[in-house]
Amino acid sequence: MPEGVEIRAPVDARMREILSDDAVAFLARLHREHETTRRDLMAKRAERQERILAGELPDFLEGTRSVRDDPDWRVAPAPADLNDRRVEITGPTDRKMMINALNSGAKVFMADFEDANSPTWGNMVAGQVNLAAAVDRSIEFTGPDGREYRLGEETATLVLRPRGWHLDERHILVDGDPISASLFDFGLYLFHNVERLLARGTGPYFYLPKLESHLEARLWNDVFVHAQDMLGIPRGTIRATVLVETILAAFEMEEILYELRDHSAALNAGRWDYIFSVIKKFRHREDFVLPDRAQVTMSVPFMRAYTELLVRTCHRRQAHAIGGMAAFIPSRKDPDVNDTAIAKVAEDKQRESADGFDGTWVAHPDLVPTAREPFDGVLGERANQLERVRDDVEVSAAQLLDVHVPGGTITEEGLRSNVNVGIQYLSAWLRGNGAAAIFNLMEDTATAEISRSQVWQWISHTAALEDGRHIDRDLVTKILDEEMERISEAVGAEAFEHARPDEARALFEQVALAEEFEEFLTIPGYDHLD
């Protein structure tokens, strides 16, 4: 290993190709250049959270008004294979799912090291192996039934989502400190694949998660410039789509695009993490208590304000606007469930395409045609609708912060669903699966965060169910007991016993029932992983 670097995990022959001395040296240089800034920014996050808990509300920044008021700046034009993004599919980096996603007919596939991933050491390094195989088109998989999976002639454009700035990769130490998980994921993919990507007429494209400020976007831009200079590739080769999935980032959309303008591609409306962020940031305020997760749709006022502002911001700066996730997983047994859910997906995508979005997300290949149809209808032969600037949209800080949901209620069914989904998802995550199909929805870390944070919020404010009962720890514990039994009956006692149920419950209780709120469930959860 390069001097000052230590790997605290097994490295087999396949991993050794990814963790070569040159690749690890590249990671170490990124770490040494940018780690101090990353830690300063994470400290600033914590300081801002304390100010919010003390009563401060976010607003558009006065110090960056000149950026917002300047009508002339634009982001760099999109590369050819990121110009039409009408349907994007997301999923983890295991071989079978990657092949199916790349072959799905979607325009873009986001390979996910973040919310749809359980960050075991094996998953992180094997995912890099699979990405390299996908780039050179050698990726293949043979299932237990003998069925073979290979790439078709036309495949989706590959985009990688690394983990967020708040996470460490504890298995690699540089000068005694764990490396940023963001830099680990980003650096290995770029180092091993950039030349082959460029030779194939594409490029190193990334989705950036969990940003809370334009200063965090500036750090990514500095990393991009540094990495491109080290590898001898032109600045601007890397392109990034930022997920606007925190309430604080919603107030800095233009500034985020500006900081990344030579590398910007788009903004994405990361709906689930956005809802989680609203709960988390204002957890101390009773006027921010939200109803059942299922009632917080994209059409409620504060979510509508956020998405319309996103489209206006993107198109004003000639960046693409990408809509939210359709998480439905089609049932093989119940066509009635499918018909109802697909109708809702179609309605959601019709709204997005009519609002000016240039594309949208789905979680399953079967939803690609449903999502594509309304965008085909609006776009026709055009690649996007960047010309729709949406000057009719004016969104105030008050609108972004008005989280009242008309007719919203908290139901026992909603509480039970949060508990059940939280336990089932954490059980899957602890066993290395970050994308779990539960009740015909693809649940990931973002949706699990909503489930557990709503339980915490409702207990904290002794919120009332629609039948008048108040939610406290005793009620949630009783429901936990009952839902654990229900899950056991559904999957079978033997399967349940091997699903790490006691650990899943303990982790859920830690992040949902503790006095102090855990910022991310993945941080304490990481201690349970290999």
XYZ file of C-alpha atoms in Angstrom:
530
model
C 0.000 0.000 0.000
C 1.104 3.598 -0.522
C 2.692 5.224 2.508
C 0.199 6.220 5.179
C -2.609 4.015 3.845
C -4.048 1.034 5.681
C -6.805 -1.307 4.496
C -8.640 -2.915 7.396
C -10.569 -5.568 5.498
C -9.906 -8.724 3.508
C -8.800 -8.121 -0.093
C -9.153 -11.036 -2.491
C -7.687 -11.230 -5.991
C -10.679 -9.585 -7.645
C -10.685 -6.748 -5.116
C -6.936 -6.289 -5.599
C -7.535 -5.186 -9.192
C -9.787 -2.382 -7.957
C -7.637 -1.545 -4.932
C -4.398 -1.335 -6.895
C -1.526 0.707 -5.482
C -2.077 3.452 -8.061
C -5.819 3.627 -7.381
C -5.326 3.772 -3.623
C -2.619 6.418 -4.030
C -5.140 8.458 -6.050
C -7.665 8.131 -3.224
C -5.059 9.182 -0.664
C -4.250 12.343 -2.618
C -7.926 13.261 -2.800
C -8.293 12.644 0.931
C -5.270 14.730 1.913
C -6.362 17.645 -0.246
C -10.054 17.799 0.726
C -10.634 16.091 4.084
C -10.156 19.214 6.189
C -12.754 21.092 4.152
C -15.189 18.171 4.368
C -14.933 18.024 8.136
C -15.347 21.809 8.407
C -18.508 21.591 6.306
C -19.919 18.789 8.440
C -19.263 20.948 11.512
C -21.122 23.789 9.798
C -24.065 21.433 9.231
C -24.201 20.676 12.945
C -23.933 24.366 13.862
C -26.773 25.260 11.509
C -28.938 22.511 12.949
C -28.387 23.960 16.414
C -29.488 27.388 15.169
C -32.641 25.837 13.676
C -33.382 24.055 16.939
C -32.976 27.431 18.625
C -35.676 28.946 16.413
C -33.940 30.077 13.198
C -35.793 29.334 9.965
C -33.992 29.013 6.626
C -34.368 31.664 3.953
C -32.834 32.517 0.607
C -29.279 33.724 1.240
C -28.660 37.448 1.196
C -24.943 36.964 0.619
C -25.488 35.173 -2.713
C -28.235 37.417 -4.071
C -25.932 38.536 -6.897
C -25.793 34.951 -8.193
C -29.585 34.677 -8.225
C -30.094 38.145 -9.713
C -27.581 37.694 -12.551
C -29.689 36.623 -15.557
C -26.755 35.747 -17.808
C -24.885 32.755 -16.422
C -25.679 29.234 -17.629
C -24.386 25.768 -16.868
C -22.288 23.996 -19.485
C -24.260 22.357 -22.329
C -25.182 18.737 -21.672
C -23.174 15.936 -23.296
C -25.033 14.176 -26.082
C -25.893 11.119 -23.969
C -27.274 13.254 -21.124
C -29.396 15.509 -23.319
C -32.434 13.208 -23.377
C -33.221 11.909 -19.889
C -36.949 11.331 -20.140
C -36.859 8.126 -18.075
C -34.165 7.139 -15.604
C -34.006 3.919 -13.612
C -32.153 3.472 -10.339
C -30.903 0.503 -8.396
C -27.992 -1.143 -6.595
C -24.776 -2.359 -8.188
C -25.223 -6.130 -8.103
C -24.766 -7.766 -11.497
C -28.253 -8.969 -12.310
C -29.946 -5.683 -11.379
C -27.365 -3.647 -13.274
C -27.817 -5.683 -16.443
C -31.619 -5.477 -16.238
C -31.504 -1.729 -15.589
C -29.067 -1.051 -18.435
C -31.288 -3.109 -20.758
C -34.576 -1.619 -19.480
C -35.164 0.943 -22.227
C -34.566 3.833 -19.813
C -32.326 6.628 -21.037
C -30.203 6.679 -17.875
C -29.321 4.126 -15.210
C -28.177 5.464 -11.854
C -26.029 2.814 -10.184
C -26.484 3.485 -6.501
C -23.871 3.207 -3.781
C -26.062 5.258 -1.461
C -29.734 4.825 -0.525
C -30.329 1.559 -2.424
C -27.144 0.028 -1.069
C -26.080 -1.614 2.164
C -22.455 -0.446 2.539
C -20.787 -3.712 3.482
C -17.160 -3.945 2.420
C -18.047 -6.692 -0.039
C -20.849 -4.636 -1.610
C -18.685 -1.550 -2.032
C -15.748 -3.242 -3.740
C -17.788 -5.784 -5.711
C -19.913 -2.880 -6.934
C -16.797 -1.239 -8.361
C -15.852 -4.511 -10.065
C -19.335 -4.701 -11.602
C -19.229 -1.077 -12.761
C -15.921 -1.665 -14.518
C -17.416 -4.713 -16.235
C -20.453 -2.685 -17.279
C -18.270 0.046 -18.759
C -16.332 -2.425 -20.920
C -19.584 -4.338 -21.659
C -18.234 -7.640 -20.340
C -20.712 -7.807 -17.484
C -22.798 -11.000 -17.378
C -24.651 -13.093 -14.822
C -26.007 -16.625 -14.621
C -28.861 -17.162 -12.182
C -29.440 -20.238 -10.005
C -31.995 -21.395 -12.576
C -29.378 -21.263 -15.336
C -30.811 -18.152 -16.953
C -28.117 -15.953 -18.463
C -28.069 -12.152 -18.412
C -26.009 -10.009 -20.815
C -26.120 -6.466 -22.134
C -28.190 -5.707 -25.217
C -27.093 -3.564 -28.153
C -28.589 -0.362 -26.748
C -28.130 0.406 -23.086
C -28.886 3.266 -20.730
C -26.268 5.910 -20.004
C -24.470 4.957 -16.794
C -24.406 7.417 -13.882
C -22.970 6.653 -10.435
C -24.305 7.894 -7.097
C -21.563 7.838 -4.446
C -22.353 8.027 -0.757
C -22.917 11.403 0.907
C -20.375 13.738 2.481
C -21.481 12.736 5.997
C -20.320 9.120 5.663
C -16.898 7.514 6.154
C -15.444 4.392 4.564
C -13.984 2.945 7.748
C -12.119 0.105 6.023
C -9.529 2.455 4.491
C -7.442 4.734 6.690
C -5.277 7.521 5.334
C -2.794 8.891 7.864
C -4.854 7.190 10.558
C -8.238 8.654 9.575
C -11.041 6.921 7.652
C -11.446 8.167 4.115
C -14.612 9.940 3.016
C -17.098 7.420 1.603
C -17.875 9.968 -1.127
C -14.252 10.149 -2.240
C -13.820 6.374 -2.022
C -16.807 5.690 -4.302
C -16.151 8.564 -6.682
C -12.384 8.138 -6.862
C -12.285 4.415 -7.625
C -14.930 4.695 -10.350
C -13.262 7.676 -12.012
C -9.733 6.271 -11.777
C -10.548 2.904 -13.325
C -13.120 3.901 -15.929
C -12.632 7.421 -17.231
C -10.462 6.486 -20.227
C -12.782 3.695 -21.355
C -15.855 5.873 -20.847
C -14.399 8.612 -23.010
C -13.295 6.104 -25.647
C -16.926 4.913 -25.866
C -18.198 8.443 -26.435
C -19.654 8.875 -22.972
C -18.142 10.213 -19.771
C -17.823 10.019 -15.988
C -21.255 11.086 -14.763
C -22.378 11.329 -11.145
C -25.424 11.930 -8.978
C -24.528 13.898 -5.837
C -26.663 13.146 -2.742
C -27.593 14.865 0.518
C -26.099 18.310 -0.145
C -27.246 20.958 2.325
C -25.494 24.042 0.942
C -23.735 25.531 -2.060
C -20.481 25.291 -0.105
C -20.818 21.510 -0.178
C -21.337 21.751 -3.944
C -18.207 23.910 -4.125
C -16.266 21.130 -2.409
C -17.459 18.658 -5.033
C -16.390 21.071 -7.760
C -12.947 21.405 -6.180
C -12.704 17.596 -6.040
C -13.676 17.357 -9.714
C -11.053 19.913 -10.771
C -8.357 18.258 -8.667
C -9.192 14.751 -9.922
C -9.318 15.804 -13.577
C -5.988 17.599 -13.271
C -4.367 14.561 -11.634
C -5.632 12.264 -14.396
C -4.805 14.659 -17.204
C -8.343 15.004 -18.544
C -9.983 18.328 -19.461
C -11.860 20.226 -16.799
C -15.573 19.872 -17.404
C -15.287 16.211 -18.433
C -17.064 15.151 -15.240
C -20.784 15.953 -15.135
C -22.897 15.971 -12.003
C -26.605 15.901 -11.269
C -27.426 17.135 -7.779
C -30.281 15.606 -5.829
C -32.191 18.400 -4.138
C -33.279 16.194 -1.274
C -32.842 18.460 1.739
C -34.971 21.429 2.698
C -31.847 23.577 3.085
C -30.659 22.830 -0.450
C -34.054 23.978 -1.773
C -33.108 27.511 -0.714
C -29.764 27.317 -2.571
C -30.614 25.628 -5.877
C -29.230 28.395 -8.068
C -26.095 28.704 -5.976
C -25.522 24.939 -6.181
C -25.802 25.025 -9.969
C -23.490 28.025 -10.058
C -20.764 26.385 -7.980
C -20.814 23.361 -10.282
C -21.636 25.252 -13.482
C -18.772 23.826 -15.579
C -19.716 20.346 -14.320
C -23.483 20.733 -13.808
C -25.921 18.529 -15.674
C -29.215 18.732 -13.766
C -31.071 18.904 -10.501
C -33.303 16.062 -9.331
C -36.329 16.262 -7.020
C -35.349 13.635 -4.443
C -38.774 13.462 -2.869
C -38.330 10.867 -0.136
C -35.180 12.280 1.409
C -36.702 15.740 1.081
C -39.630 14.712 3.298
C -37.197 13.110 5.741
C -35.148 16.308 5.791
C -38.191 18.420 6.666
C -38.979 16.125 9.604
C -35.364 16.019 10.762
C -34.526 19.701 10.525
C -37.688 20.879 12.284
C -38.235 17.920 14.574
C -38.600 20.203 17.592
C -41.537 22.172 16.147
C -45.096 20.981 16.551
C -46.180 22.974 13.475
C -43.935 20.745 11.331
C -45.525 17.444 12.384
C -46.512 15.591 9.216
C -49.373 13.119 8.707
C -49.064 9.561 7.378
C -46.299 9.210 4.824
C -48.803 8.095 2.164
C -50.659 11.400 2.538
C -47.562 13.542 1.827
C -47.881 13.402 -1.940
C -46.199 15.533 -4.576
C -49.380 17.562 -4.970
C -49.500 18.902 -1.401
C -48.599 22.608 -1.299
C -45.061 22.534 0.143
C -43.965 19.713 -2.159
C -45.511 21.439 -5.157
C -43.703 24.672 -4.318
C -40.395 22.813 -4.116
C -40.779 20.997 -7.440
C -42.009 24.024 -9.367
C -39.094 26.076 -8.044
C -36.728 23.315 -9.119
C -38.001 23.342 -12.717
C -37.856 27.134 -12.895
C -34.337 27.232 -11.447
C -32.996 24.538 -13.763
C -34.459 25.891 -16.985
C -33.458 29.447 -16.201
C -29.861 28.169 -16.155
C -30.298 25.594 -18.965
C -29.904 22.600 -16.671
C -32.187 19.580 -16.892
C -34.895 19.080 -14.259
C -35.464 15.449 -13.275
C -38.593 14.387 -11.415
C -39.133 12.087 -8.462
C -39.125 8.359 -7.931
C -41.951 5.979 -8.767
C -41.195 3.255 -6.238
C -43.970 0.791 -7.136
C -42.883 -2.825 -7.734
C -45.382 -4.707 -9.934
C -47.049 -7.728 -8.368
C -46.849 -11.092 -10.128
C -49.967 -12.253 -8.288
C -52.450 -9.376 -8.055
C -53.351 -7.566 -11.311
C -55.806 -5.300 -9.478
C -52.981 -3.936 -7.316
C -50.962 -3.345 -10.469
C -53.756 -1.538 -12.286
C -54.344 0.853 -9.394
C -50.670 1.556 -8.802
C -49.762 1.996 -12.463
C -52.611 4.482 -12.860
C -51.122 6.495 -9.976
C -47.655 6.323 -11.532
C -49.042 7.529 -14.859
C -50.833 10.423 -13.132
C -47.632 11.391 -11.305
C -45.581 11.377 -14.511
C -48.248 13.315 -16.404
C -48.050 16.033 -13.751
C -44.251 16.141 -13.929
C -44.111 16.308 -17.721
C -46.786 19.025 -17.768
C -44.908 21.026 -15.124
C -41.800 21.155 -17.307
C -39.632 18.345 -15.988
C -37.301 16.858 -18.600
C -37.394 13.350 -17.174
C -38.276 11.206 -14.211
C -37.222 8.226 -12.073
C -38.531 4.674 -11.754
C -37.385 1.784 -9.579
C -38.431 -1.150 -11.779
C -37.981 -1.932 -15.502
C -41.688 -2.691 -15.911
C -42.478 0.959 -15.130
C -40.286 2.394 -17.882
C -43.055 2.403 -20.563
C -45.604 3.894 -18.156
C -43.230 6.711 -17.189
C -42.041 7.318 -20.742
C -45.474 7.702 -22.341
C -46.406 11.116 -20.877
C -42.926 12.473 -21.571
C -43.085 11.194 -25.155
C -46.420 12.961 -25.478
C -45.039 16.292 -24.282
C -41.584 16.118 -25.873
C -42.299 14.422 -29.186
C -39.023 14.434 -31.098
C -37.399 16.954 -28.739
C -34.809 15.715 -26.251
C -36.034 17.932 -23.413
C -38.104 21.038 -22.690
C -35.399 23.407 -21.473
C -37.125 26.215 -23.349
C -39.968 26.188 -20.777
C -38.438 28.665 -18.358
C -41.510 28.819 -16.083
C -41.328 32.549 -15.438
C -44.864 32.154 -14.102
C -43.487 30.468 -10.976
C -42.731 32.550 -7.893
C -41.972 30.621 -4.719
C -41.399 32.269 -1.349
C -39.577 30.964 1.700
C -42.913 30.780 3.484
C -44.317 28.480 0.793
C -41.352 26.115 1.071
C -41.830 25.977 4.838
C -45.618 25.699 4.976
C -45.929 21.967 5.546
C -49.637 21.906 6.326
C -51.206 18.971 4.492
C -54.907 19.686 3.860
C -56.982 16.954 5.473
C -53.870 15.188 6.750
C -54.260 12.673 9.579
C -52.130 10.251 11.533
C -53.694 6.813 11.518
C -52.950 3.583 13.315
C -52.457 2.016 9.893
C -49.846 4.657 9.063
C -48.046 4.108 12.363
C -48.075 0.340 11.906
C -46.807 0.714 8.349
C -43.864 2.836 9.520
C -42.950 0.278 12.172
C -43.357 -2.714 9.870
C -41.473 -1.171 6.953
C -38.741 0.073 9.276
C -38.160 -3.380 10.755
C -38.320 -5.221 7.425
C -36.024 -2.759 5.699
C -33.431 -2.738 8.472
C -33.497 -6.534 8.484
C -32.701 -6.535 4.760
C -30.085 -3.790 5.105
C -28.261 -5.599 7.903
C -28.057 -8.645 5.617
C -26.496 -6.621 2.810
C -29.577 -5.689 0.754
C -30.196 -1.944 0.482
C -33.193 -2.118 -1.874
C -36.034 -4.211 -0.483
C -39.448 -4.858 -2.039
C -41.977 -4.414 0.780
C -45.739 -4.200 0.187
C -45.145 -3.697 -3.568
C -42.868 -0.695 -3.026
C -39.114 -0.516 -3.444
C -38.005 0.645 -0.026
C -34.551 2.123 0.405
C -32.729 4.051 3.091
C -34.614 7.264 2.273
C -38.040 5.714 2.815
C -36.823 3.904 5.927
C -35.642 7.283 7.227
C -39.159 8.669 6.790
C -40.627 5.682 8.619
C -38.401 5.901 11.667
C -38.267 9.736 11.832
C -42.045 10.017 11.699
C -42.325 7.615 14.634
C -39.766 9.698 16.557
C -41.555 12.937 15.656
C -44.994 11.640 16.639
C -43.718 10.375 19.997
C -41.794 13.586 20.650
C -44.925 15.695 20.207
C -47.363 13.125 21.656
C -49.242 13.381 18.369
C -52.813 12.170 18.271
C -54.117 9.399 16.080
C -57.307 10.161 14.204
C -59.211 8.122 16.800
C -57.961 10.391 19.595
C -55.295 8.154 21.141
C -51.924 9.749 21.691
C -48.702 8.195 20.405
C -46.143 7.397 23.065
C -43.373 4.856 23.570
C -45.699 2.352 25.206
C -48.045 2.356 22.206
C -45.173 2.059 19.735
C -43.586 -0.771 21.747
C -46.889 -2.630 21.750
C -47.197 -2.176 17.977
C -43.568 -3.272 17.562
C -44.341 -6.543 19.344
C -47.396 -7.124 17.163
C -45.676 -6.217 13.883
C -42.694 -8.439 14.673
C -45.121 -11.310 15.109
C -46.925 -10.370 11.908
C -43.677 -10.341 9.925
C -42.682 -13.702 11.386
C -46.004 -15.231 10.340
C -45.717 -13.757 6.845
C -42.203 -15.020 6.082
C -42.205 -18.167 8.209
C -40.551 -18.743 11.556
C -37.368 -20.298 10.139
C -36.768 -17.518 7.596
C -37.545 -14.899 10.226
C -34.990 -16.392 12.590
C -32.263 -15.933 9.954
C -33.302 -12.341 9.168
C -31.472 -10.781 12.141
C -34.803 -9.666 13.638
C -33.454 -8.815 17.091
C -30.725 -6.590 15.622
C -33.221 -4.946 13.279
C -35.550 -4.207 16.175
C -32.740 -2.887 18.368
C -31.542 -0.588 15.592
C -35.085 0.620 14.890
C -35.593 1.396 18.558
C -32.272 3.246 18.633
C -33.223 5.534 15.739
C -36.968 5.840 16.409
C -37.445 5.691 20.182
C -34.308 7.267 21.655
C -34.518 10.638 23.428
C -31.953 12.180 21.086
C -32.565 12.103 17.350
C -30.004 10.242 15.221
C -29.134 12.346 12.171
C -28.922 9.302 9.867
C -29.829 5.716 10.660
C -26.917 4.558 8.493
C -24.371 5.951 10.948
C -25.227 3.690 13.923
C -26.279 0.991 11.465
C -22.796 0.930 9.926
C -21.421 -0.545 13.153
C -23.515 -3.680 12.520
C -22.081 -4.338 9.042
C -19.003 -6.251 7.926
